């Protein structure tokens, strides 16, 4: 079955860049669009952006200036980079399949990233 | 951009029905038939329950149904069960991106 697993540092300093990778198994990464979604502590879900294996991307306008999502088809992975982070970027970050229609079928378990010095 | 508006909490007894509303604008919920709903138990990944307003993915019980009228979408859960207690989020296409609701905590009494 389709499985997703997030990986990356759990602690990032303010003003630095948050970097996460999502490893996809059970399906080729060329089969779906892939997204990042986050949930700050005590708050709701927030869409970050999506990518297709061809390189097509879409980002949340509120984060667009700081976000880059990329794909590595050879390793069946896609990645998130969020620059100039602040405490407001502290959240559980999820990777998932899906795109603008909001049909996010498969999800990783999520990884907590804390922004603190 | 603003999150879609959901009630903070709803509750119901086992066997009853509850409806969770999700209010947006003509630029999101009202403008497209791309509304989805997610069930989120703490420390677990969200689960897709409804997509494209009223479609159920394979494996989702038919006790869960979705609808839309104007700028408001609704998720109805009939025959409430204890395992339905969770947070529920709506989600909609908004023209150039995707927006979520603030979430609703469902308590099964």
XYZ file of N, CA and C in Angstrom:
678
model
N 0.839 -1.179 0.000
C 0.000 0.000 0.000
C 0.885 1.244 0.000
N 0.275 2.395 -0.265
C 1.023 3.642 -0.322
C 1.384 4.079 1.097
N 2.675 4.370 1.270
C 3.144 4.864 2.559
C 4.031 6.080 2.351
N 3.918 7.042 3.260
C 4.739 8.242 3.229
C 5.413 8.408 4.586
N 6.664 8.863 4.563
C 7.401 9.055 5.803
C 8.203 10.347 5.722
N 7.917 11.263 6.657
C 8.659 12.510 6.732
C 9.959 12.302 7.498
N 10.988 13.056 7.121
C 12.248 13.017 7.846
C 12.905 14.392 7.784
N 13.683 14.688 8.825
C 14.383 15.966 8.875
C 14.581 16.399 10.310
N 15.324 17.500 10.510
C 15.601 17.982 11.869
C 14.329 18.365 12.606
N 14.294 18.066 13.884
C 13.159 18.424 14.716
C 13.299 19.797 15.353
N 14.483 20.382 15.236
C 14.745 21.685 15.838
C 15.496 22.553 14.832
N 14.965 23.746 14.606
C 15.578 24.689 13.670
C 15.680 26.049 14.359
N 16.791 26.725 14.143
C 16.967 28.041 14.773
C 16.220 29.127 13.998
N 15.772 30.157 14.691
C 15.122 31.284 14.003
C 16.027 31.865 12.935
N 15.416 32.267 11.840
C 16.050 32.865 10.659
C 16.705 31.826 9.744
N 16.808 30.572 10.184
C 17.404 29.545 9.341
C 16.346 28.897 8.435
N 16.778 27.885 7.687
C 15.885 27.217 6.743
C 15.480 25.838 7.243
N 14.185 25.616 7.264
C 13.619 24.315 7.632
C 13.652 23.424 6.395
N 14.170 22.210 6.542
C 14.244 21.278 5.412
C 13.688 19.919 5.816
N 12.724 19.442 5.074
C 12.119 18.134 5.319
C 12.043 17.346 4.016
N 12.119 16.034 4.157
C 11.987 15.125 3.007
C 10.877 14.126 3.287
N 10.133 13.798 2.266
C 9.086 12.793 2.350
C 9.447 11.647 1.413
N 9.599 10.465 1.984
C 9.906 9.274 1.190
C 8.620 8.510 0.929
N 8.347 8.248 -0.336
C 7.127 7.577 -0.758
C 7.438 6.124 -1.111
N 6.634 5.206 -0.611
C 6.781 3.798 -0.973
C 5.426 3.229 -1.367
N 5.463 2.181 -2.170
C 4.234 1.517 -2.594
C 3.650 2.046 -3.882
N 4.203 3.159 -4.384
C 3.722 3.745 -5.630
C 4.819 4.639 -6.201
N 4.846 4.770 -7.510
C 5.815 5.678 -8.115
C 5.427 7.125 -7.829
N 6.433 7.928 -7.575
C 6.163 9.331 -7.285
C 5.607 10.052 -8.513
N 5.707 9.418 -9.679
C 5.153 10.025 -10.893
C 3.641 9.826 -10.995
N 3.073 9.061 -10.065
C 1.648 8.700 -10.164
C 0.691 9.735 -9.596
N 1.185 10.579 -8.712
C 0.303 11.527 -8.043
C 0.958 12.906 -7.975
N 0.157 13.878 -7.557
C 0.686 15.136 -7.063
C 0.997 14.924 -5.584
N 1.925 15.733 -5.044
C 2.363 15.558 -3.661
C 2.369 16.902 -2.946
N 1.900 16.880 -1.696
C 1.697 18.128 -0.968
C 2.345 18.125 0.405
N 2.533 19.316 0.923
C 2.930 19.531 2.312
C 1.827 20.322 3.010
N 1.501 19.909 4.217
C 0.480 20.526 5.049
C 1.032 20.567 6.460
N 0.718 21.612 7.205
C 1.236 21.699 8.573
C 0.132 22.035 9.576
N 0.410 21.763 10.848
C -0.520 22.064 11.922
C 0.244 22.629 13.112
N 0.174 23.937 13.315
C 0.797 24.527 14.513
C 0.133 23.990 15.773
N 0.836 23.972 16.882
C 0.265 23.456 18.125
C -1.038 24.158 18.484
N -2.071 23.373 18.733
C -3.347 23.936 19.145
C -4.133 24.630 18.050
N -3.656 24.537 16.820
C -4.329 25.230 15.711
C -4.744 24.230 14.634
N -5.343 24.759 13.575
C -5.843 23.912 12.503
C -4.808 23.623 11.436
N -5.247 22.896 10.415
C -4.376 22.520 9.311
C -4.150 23.707 8.378
N -2.960 23.767 7.797
C -2.619 24.819 6.845
C -1.930 24.216 5.635
N -2.461 24.490 4.453
C -1.872 24.027 3.204
C -0.601 24.818 2.923
N 0.477 24.108 2.563
C 1.737 24.769 2.238
C 1.944 24.828 0.734
N 1.776 23.688 0.062
C 1.972 23.671 -1.383
C 2.022 22.258 -1.925
N 2.052 22.155 -3.293
C 2.159 20.840 -3.911
C 3.140 20.862 -5.067
N 3.516 19.646 -5.513
C 4.405 19.496 -6.661
C 3.996 18.262 -7.456
N 4.212 18.305 -8.762
C 4.075 17.156 -9.634
C 5.470 16.777 -10.098
N 5.654 15.511 -10.497
C 7.004 15.046 -10.823
C 7.632 15.846 -11.968
N 6.787 16.472 -12.780
C 7.290 17.269 -13.908
C 7.882 18.600 -13.439
N 7.622 18.938 -12.172
C 8.132 20.193 -11.646
C 7.074 21.251 -11.424
N 5.856 20.983 -11.838
C 4.754 21.936 -11.591
C 4.568 22.102 -10.085
N 4.508 23.352 -9.636
C 4.321 23.616 -8.213
C 3.204 24.633 -7.983
N 2.704 24.618 -6.759
C 1.722 25.611 -6.318
C 1.959 25.845 -4.848
N 1.959 27.107 -4.431
C 2.243 27.434 -3.043
C 1.139 28.292 -2.436
N 0.945 28.145 -1.132
C 0.060 29.014 -0.381
C 0.592 30.455 -0.512
N -0.251 31.389 -0.955
C 0.237 32.758 -1.143
C 0.875 33.362 0.111
N 0.416 32.949 1.269
C 0.959 33.521 2.505
C 2.359 33.021 2.815
N 2.783 31.948 2.160
C 4.109 31.366 2.412
C 4.998 31.388 1.173
N 4.432 31.796 0.046
C 5.087 31.623 -1.248
C 6.499 32.183 -1.314
N 6.734 33.318 -0.662
C 8.054 33.942 -0.750
C 9.132 33.160 -0.011
N 8.734 32.219 0.854
C 9.706 31.488 1.671
C 9.764 29.994 1.366
N 8.864 29.496 0.524
C 8.727 28.052 0.320
C 9.303 27.581 -1.011
N 9.963 26.427 -0.955
C 10.357 25.722 -2.168
C 10.060 24.243 -1.969
N 9.301 23.660 -2.892
C 9.048 22.225 -2.883
C 9.698 21.626 -4.122
N 10.447 20.550 -3.936
C 11.153 19.911 -5.040
C 10.897 18.409 -5.022
N 11.228 17.741 -6.126
C 10.987 16.303 -6.227
C 12.251 15.609 -6.716
N 12.474 14.405 -6.206
C 13.609 13.571 -6.599
C 13.036 12.236 -7.066
N 12.824 12.100 -8.357
C 12.178 10.898 -8.867
C 13.055 9.660 -8.723
N 14.357 9.833 -8.734
C 15.242 8.671 -8.639
C 15.157 8.002 -7.274
N 14.832 8.772 -6.256
C 14.713 8.223 -4.900
C 13.268 8.177 -4.401
N 12.325 8.510 -5.282
C 10.900 8.512 -4.916
C 10.643 9.389 -3.690
N 11.210 10.581 -3.722
C 11.080 11.504 -2.605
C 10.682 12.898 -3.102
N 10.090 13.658 -2.210
C 9.906 15.073 -2.464
C 10.238 15.825 -1.179
N 10.582 17.097 -1.330
C 11.141 17.837 -0.204
C 10.509 19.209 -0.038
N 10.650 19.727 1.168
C 10.156 21.057 1.527
C 11.296 21.869 2.104
N 11.428 23.095 1.635
C 12.334 24.049 2.262
C 11.537 25.303 2.586
N 11.659 25.756 3.835
C 10.986 26.969 4.295
C 12.050 27.857 4.917
N 12.282 28.999 4.316
C 13.378 29.863 4.748
C 12.936 30.889 5.785
N 13.919 31.490 6.432
C 13.685 32.582 7.387
C 12.596 32.245 8.398
N 12.735 31.092 9.025
C 11.688 30.622 9.932
C 11.656 31.434 11.218
N 10.463 31.485 11.810
C 10.244 32.096 13.124
C 9.477 31.097 13.988
N 9.224 31.478 15.214
C 8.489 30.591 16.118
C 7.113 30.239 15.552
N 6.556 31.105 14.735
C 5.242 30.852 14.138
C 5.258 29.678 13.156
N 6.432 29.254 12.772
C 6.547 28.102 11.863
C 6.662 26.784 12.615
N 6.670 26.839 13.935
C 6.653 25.621 14.734
C 5.340 24.886 14.473
N 5.441 23.620 14.079
C 4.245 22.884 13.691
C 4.582 21.413 13.467
N 3.545 20.605 13.401
C 3.686 19.261 12.860
C 3.529 19.384 11.345
N 4.518 18.900 10.631
C 4.519 18.977 9.180
C 4.163 17.597 8.617
N 3.141 17.571 7.741
C 2.695 16.344 7.095
C 2.997 16.403 5.600
N 3.411 15.275 5.046
C 3.430 15.153 3.595
C 2.245 14.281 3.187
N 1.714 14.532 2.016
C 0.539 13.787 1.571
C 0.493 13.747 0.058
N -0.360 12.882 -0.467
C -0.655 12.906 -1.897
C -1.825 13.851 -2.102
N -1.903 14.433 -3.307
C -3.032 15.320 -3.585
C -2.588 16.699 -3.993
N -3.568 17.492 -4.442
C -3.242 18.848 -4.884
C -4.427 19.782 -4.698
N -4.629 20.700 -5.610
C -5.516 21.844 -5.362
C -6.967 21.462 -5.082
N -7.404 20.284 -5.525
C -8.802 19.920 -5.267
C -9.043 19.598 -3.795
N -7.952 19.437 -3.040
C -8.108 19.125 -1.628
C -8.319 17.660 -1.327
N -8.158 16.814 -2.326
C -8.327 15.373 -2.127
C -6.969 14.780 -1.736
N -6.631 14.909 -0.466
C -5.365 14.404 0.050
C -5.587 12.978 0.570
N -5.271 11.990 -0.274
C -5.610 10.598 0.013
C -4.716 9.957 1.064
N -3.426 10.084 0.863
C -2.468 9.370 1.699
C -1.611 10.381 2.450
N -1.331 10.066 3.699
C -0.611 10.983 4.578
C 0.535 10.274 5.292
N 1.596 11.029 5.563
C 2.610 10.557 6.482
C 2.107 10.737 7.909
N 2.874 10.244 8.857
C 2.484 10.353 10.268
C 2.718 11.742 10.835
N 3.477 12.544 10.126
C 3.772 13.889 10.576
C 5.044 13.947 11.398
N 5.723 15.100 11.321
C 6.928 15.301 12.112
C 6.884 16.687 12.739
N 7.172 16.758 14.028
C 7.150 18.039 14.734
C 8.458 18.774 14.489
N 8.343 20.001 14.024
C 9.503 20.865 13.860
C 9.321 22.067 14.777
N 10.270 22.260 15.648
C 10.247 23.372 16.589
C 11.275 24.404 16.170
N 10.843 25.660 16.130
C 11.769 26.748 15.811
C 12.136 27.437 17.121
N 13.385 27.299 17.510
C 13.845 27.868 18.774
C 15.359 27.963 18.766
N 15.849 28.957 19.465
C 17.303 29.111 19.570
C 17.848 28.295 20.735
N -5.150 35.221 3.192
C -6.412 34.525 2.951
C -6.976 34.041 4.277
N -8.301 33.862 4.386
C -8.927 33.462 5.642
C -9.283 31.996 5.600
N -9.169 31.377 6.762
C -9.588 29.999 6.884
C -11.111 29.940 6.769
N -11.610 28.803 6.348
C -13.042 28.575 6.303
C -13.556 28.512 7.731
N -14.825 28.906 7.939
C -15.387 28.987 9.286
C -16.142 27.721 9.667
N -15.696 27.114 10.742
C -16.359 25.938 11.302
C -16.704 26.203 12.764
N -17.757 25.544 13.292
C -18.019 25.663 14.732
C -16.873 25.027 15.507
N -16.541 25.606 16.658
C -15.415 25.068 17.430
C -15.695 23.658 17.909
N -16.979 23.391 18.260
C -17.300 22.074 18.785
C -18.752 21.706 18.498
N -18.984 20.415 18.387
C -20.334 19.853 18.298
C -20.332 18.583 19.130
N -21.507 18.136 19.525
C -21.587 16.901 20.299
C -22.875 16.169 19.990
N -22.870 14.886 20.283
C -24.050 14.070 20.085
C -23.911 12.760 20.829
N -25.017 12.106 21.051
C -25.010 10.818 21.737
C -24.885 9.691 20.722
N -24.402 8.556 21.164
C -24.306 7.408 20.245
C -25.635 7.124 19.568
N -25.580 6.900 18.274
C -26.778 6.614 17.508
C -27.425 7.838 16.885
N -27.115 9.000 17.427
C -27.693 10.231 16.884
C -26.934 10.675 15.636
N -27.436 11.756 15.026
C -26.771 12.370 13.880
C -26.280 13.756 14.266
N -25.149 14.142 13.687
C -24.642 15.496 13.876
C -24.241 16.042 12.512
N -24.311 17.360 12.397
C -23.889 18.034 11.169
C -22.888 19.120 11.512
N -21.789 19.138 10.776
C -20.752 20.145 10.956
C -20.767 21.047 9.727
N -20.851 22.341 9.958
C -20.904 23.284 8.847
C -19.524 23.866 8.555
N -19.387 24.347 7.341
C -18.121 24.921 6.876
C -18.494 26.084 5.950
N -18.306 27.293 6.433
C -18.746 28.466 5.671
C -17.570 29.198 5.058
N -17.692 29.439 3.773
C -16.656 30.183 3.059
C -17.274 31.326 2.287
N -16.778 31.524 1.089
C -17.260 32.603 0.225
C -17.462 32.072 -1.186
N -17.884 32.953 -2.060
C -18.057 32.566 -3.455
C -16.713 32.325 -4.142
N -15.618 32.697 -3.472
C -14.278 32.495 -4.033
C -13.695 31.139 -3.670
N -14.353 30.441 -2.762
C -13.851 29.111 -2.402
C -15.001 28.102 -2.392
N -15.627 27.890 -1.253
C -16.674 26.866 -1.143
C -17.768 27.053 -2.185
N -18.241 28.273 -2.326
C -19.345 28.542 -3.236
C -18.982 28.519 -4.701
N -17.696 28.618 -4.993
C -17.277 28.754 -6.379
C -16.844 27.475 -7.061
N -16.595 26.430 -6.278
C -16.060 25.190 -6.836
C -16.651 23.979 -6.108
N -16.751 22.886 -6.801
C -17.206 21.644 -6.162
C -16.008 20.814 -5.705
N -15.068 21.500 -5.060
C -13.863 20.849 -4.530
C -13.806 21.078 -3.032
N -14.781 20.507 -2.321
C -14.779 20.559 -0.860
C -14.499 19.159 -0.336
N -13.597 19.076 0.603
C -13.271 17.781 1.206
C -13.331 17.912 2.722
N -13.417 16.761 3.387
C -13.500 16.701 4.850
C -12.504 15.675 5.378
N -11.886 16.015 6.511
C -10.871 15.162 7.127
C -11.219 14.907 8.577
N -11.005 13.665 8.993
C -11.113 13.264 10.389
C -9.706 13.177 10.954
N -9.491 13.784 12.127
C -8.152 13.812 12.694
C -8.202 13.430 14.167
N -7.713 12.219 14.449
C -7.529 11.802 15.836
C -6.159 12.276 16.285
N -6.020 12.694 17.544
C -4.724 13.169 18.044
C -3.604 12.181 17.767
N -2.473 12.678 17.447
C -1.232 11.955 17.161
C -1.370 10.937 16.028
N -2.402 11.077 15.226
C -2.526 10.253 14.019
C -2.571 11.163 12.803
N -2.394 10.584 11.638
C -2.504 11.369 10.416
C -3.970 11.641 10.104
N -4.287 12.800 9.539
C -5.659 13.055 9.101
C -6.111 11.995 8.099
N -7.427 11.751 8.085
C -8.004 10.760 7.183
C -9.053 11.426 6.307
N -8.939 11.235 5.004
C -9.914 11.771 4.054
C -11.241 11.036 4.216
N -12.314 11.790 4.469
C -13.630 11.189 4.660
C -14.576 11.495 3.500
N -14.456 12.691 2.944
C -15.315 13.139 1.845
C -14.456 13.979 0.899
N -14.665 13.845 -0.411
C -14.010 14.722 -1.375
C -15.016 15.116 -2.445
N -14.683 16.160 -3.182
C -15.583 16.668 -4.234
C -17.013 16.830 -3.698
N -17.126 17.445 -2.531
C -18.379 17.789 -1.834
C -19.064 16.587 -1.194
N -19.243 15.510 -1.961
C -20.100 14.430 -1.455
C -19.600 13.021 -1.761
N -18.392 12.908 -2.288
C -17.867 11.585 -2.643
C -17.131 10.953 -1.465
N -17.372 9.662 -1.253
C -16.726 8.932 -0.168
C -15.640 8.037 -0.721
N -14.420 8.148 -0.179
C -13.366 7.212 -0.599
C -13.712 5.796 -0.168
N -13.095 4.844 -0.819
C -13.282 3.455 -0.438
C -12.894 3.260 1.023
N -13.729 2.543 1.766
C -13.432 2.244 3.156
C -14.077 3.192 4.155
N -14.590 4.312 3.705
C -15.276 5.245 4.612
C -16.732 4.809 4.755
N -17.213 4.642 5.979
C -18.599 4.188 6.187
C -19.612 5.155 5.574
N -20.720 4.599 5.111
C -21.739 5.456 4.488
C -22.513 6.261 5.524
N -22.130 6.156 6.786
C -22.689 7.035 7.824
C -22.202 8.473 7.634
N -21.135 8.630 6.877
C -20.564 9.948 6.612
C -21.053 10.429 5.248
N -21.617 11.645 5.237
C -22.083 12.206 3.981
C -21.778 13.697 3.924
N -21.605 14.198 2.708
C -21.289 15.612 2.525
C -22.253 16.267 1.565
N -22.434 17.571 1.751
C -23.307 18.341 0.874
C -22.842 19.793 0.849
N -23.454 20.561 -0.039
C -23.099 21.976 -0.133
C -24.315 22.774 -0.587
N -24.475 23.957 0.001
C -25.508 24.886 -0.430
C -24.921 26.287 -0.396
N -24.813 26.889 -1.544
C -24.217 28.208 -1.615
C -22.783 28.196 -1.132
N -22.475 29.057 -0.178
C -21.112 29.169 0.341
C -20.851 28.297 1.560
N -21.803 27.426 1.902
C -21.657 26.573 3.083
C -21.714 25.094 2.709
N -20.685 24.380 3.156
C -20.643 22.934 2.998
C -20.950 22.287 4.343
N -21.410 21.055 4.301
C -21.776 20.358 5.535
C -21.318 18.913 5.504
N -20.905 18.432 6.660
C -20.587 17.026 6.862
C -21.597 16.487 7.869
N -22.315 15.449 7.505
C -23.274 14.830 8.404
C -22.801 13.429 8.765
N -22.801 13.143 10.041
C -22.442 11.823 10.540
C -23.677 11.249 11.207
N -24.188 10.170 10.670
C -25.369 9.541 11.253
C -24.958 8.299 12.042
N -25.819 7.871 12.948
C -25.510 6.698 13.754
C -24.193 6.852 14.483
N -24.038 7.963 15.210
C -22.773 8.266 15.868
C -22.218 7.083 16.656
N -20.906 6.913 16.559
C -20.210 5.881 17.321
C -19.081 6.530 18.111
N -18.685 5.875 19.173
C -17.640 6.421 20.036
C -16.368 6.723 19.253
N -16.069 5.894 18.270
C -14.840 6.064 17.485
C -14.880 7.277 16.573
N -16.057 7.913 16.441
C -16.164 9.102 15.597
C -15.644 10.333 16.322
N -15.423 10.230 17.619
C -14.930 11.376 18.378
C -13.541 11.756 17.881
N -13.439 12.983 17.347
C -12.207 13.437 16.713
C -12.380 14.894 16.303
N -11.331 15.460 15.725
C -11.420 16.777 15.096
C -11.743 16.575 13.624
N -12.577 17.452 13.093
C -12.951 17.380 11.685
C -12.618 18.713 11.006
N -11.988 18.620 9.838
C -11.591 19.807 9.090
C -12.206 19.767 7.696
N -12.730 20.909 7.274
C -13.144 21.019 5.889
C -12.003 21.664 5.111
N -12.082 21.533 3.797
C -11.016 22.003 2.926
C -11.649 22.362 1.592
N -11.204 23.457 0.984
C -11.775 23.856 -0.287
C -10.733 24.469 -1.200
N -10.905 24.258 -2.500
C -10.115 24.969 -3.487
C -10.544 26.434 -3.441
N -9.583 27.327 -3.595
C -9.887 28.754 -3.473
C -9.348 29.544 -4.659
N -9.295 28.896 -5.791
C -8.933 29.606 -7.012
C -7.478 29.483 -7.395
N -6.589 29.612 -6.422
C -5.172 29.475 -6.744
C -4.441 28.671 -5.692
N -5.162 28.242 -4.677
C -4.560 27.454 -3.615
C -5.680 26.718 -2.887
N -5.322 26.033 -1.829
C -6.279 25.253 -1.049
C -6.333 25.806 0.361
N -7.539 25.922 0.921
C -7.698 26.486 2.254
C -8.469 25.523 3.148
N -8.054 25.431 4.394
C -8.721 24.581 5.375
C -9.601 25.406 6.306
N -10.552 24.730 6.928
C -11.324 25.338 8.004
C -10.530 25.265 9.297
N -11.028 25.939 10.322
C -10.331 25.986 11.596
C -10.466 24.718 12.425
N -11.380 23.835 12.006
C -11.535 22.566 12.713
C -12.698 22.565 13.694
N -13.332 21.425 13.846
C -14.449 21.229 14.775
C -14.181 19.991 15.619
N -14.245 20.148 16.911
C -14.083 19.002 17.819
C -15.430 18.330 18.014
N -15.561 17.075 17.602
C -16.778 16.289 17.808
C -16.631 15.458 19.067
N -17.548 15.651 19.985
C -17.581 14.868 21.217
C -18.779 13.939 21.188
N -18.528 12.663 21.413
C -19.610 11.683 21.498
C -19.915 11.484 22.981
N -21.094 11.898 23.376
C -21.453 11.938 24.804
C -21.640 10.557 25.414
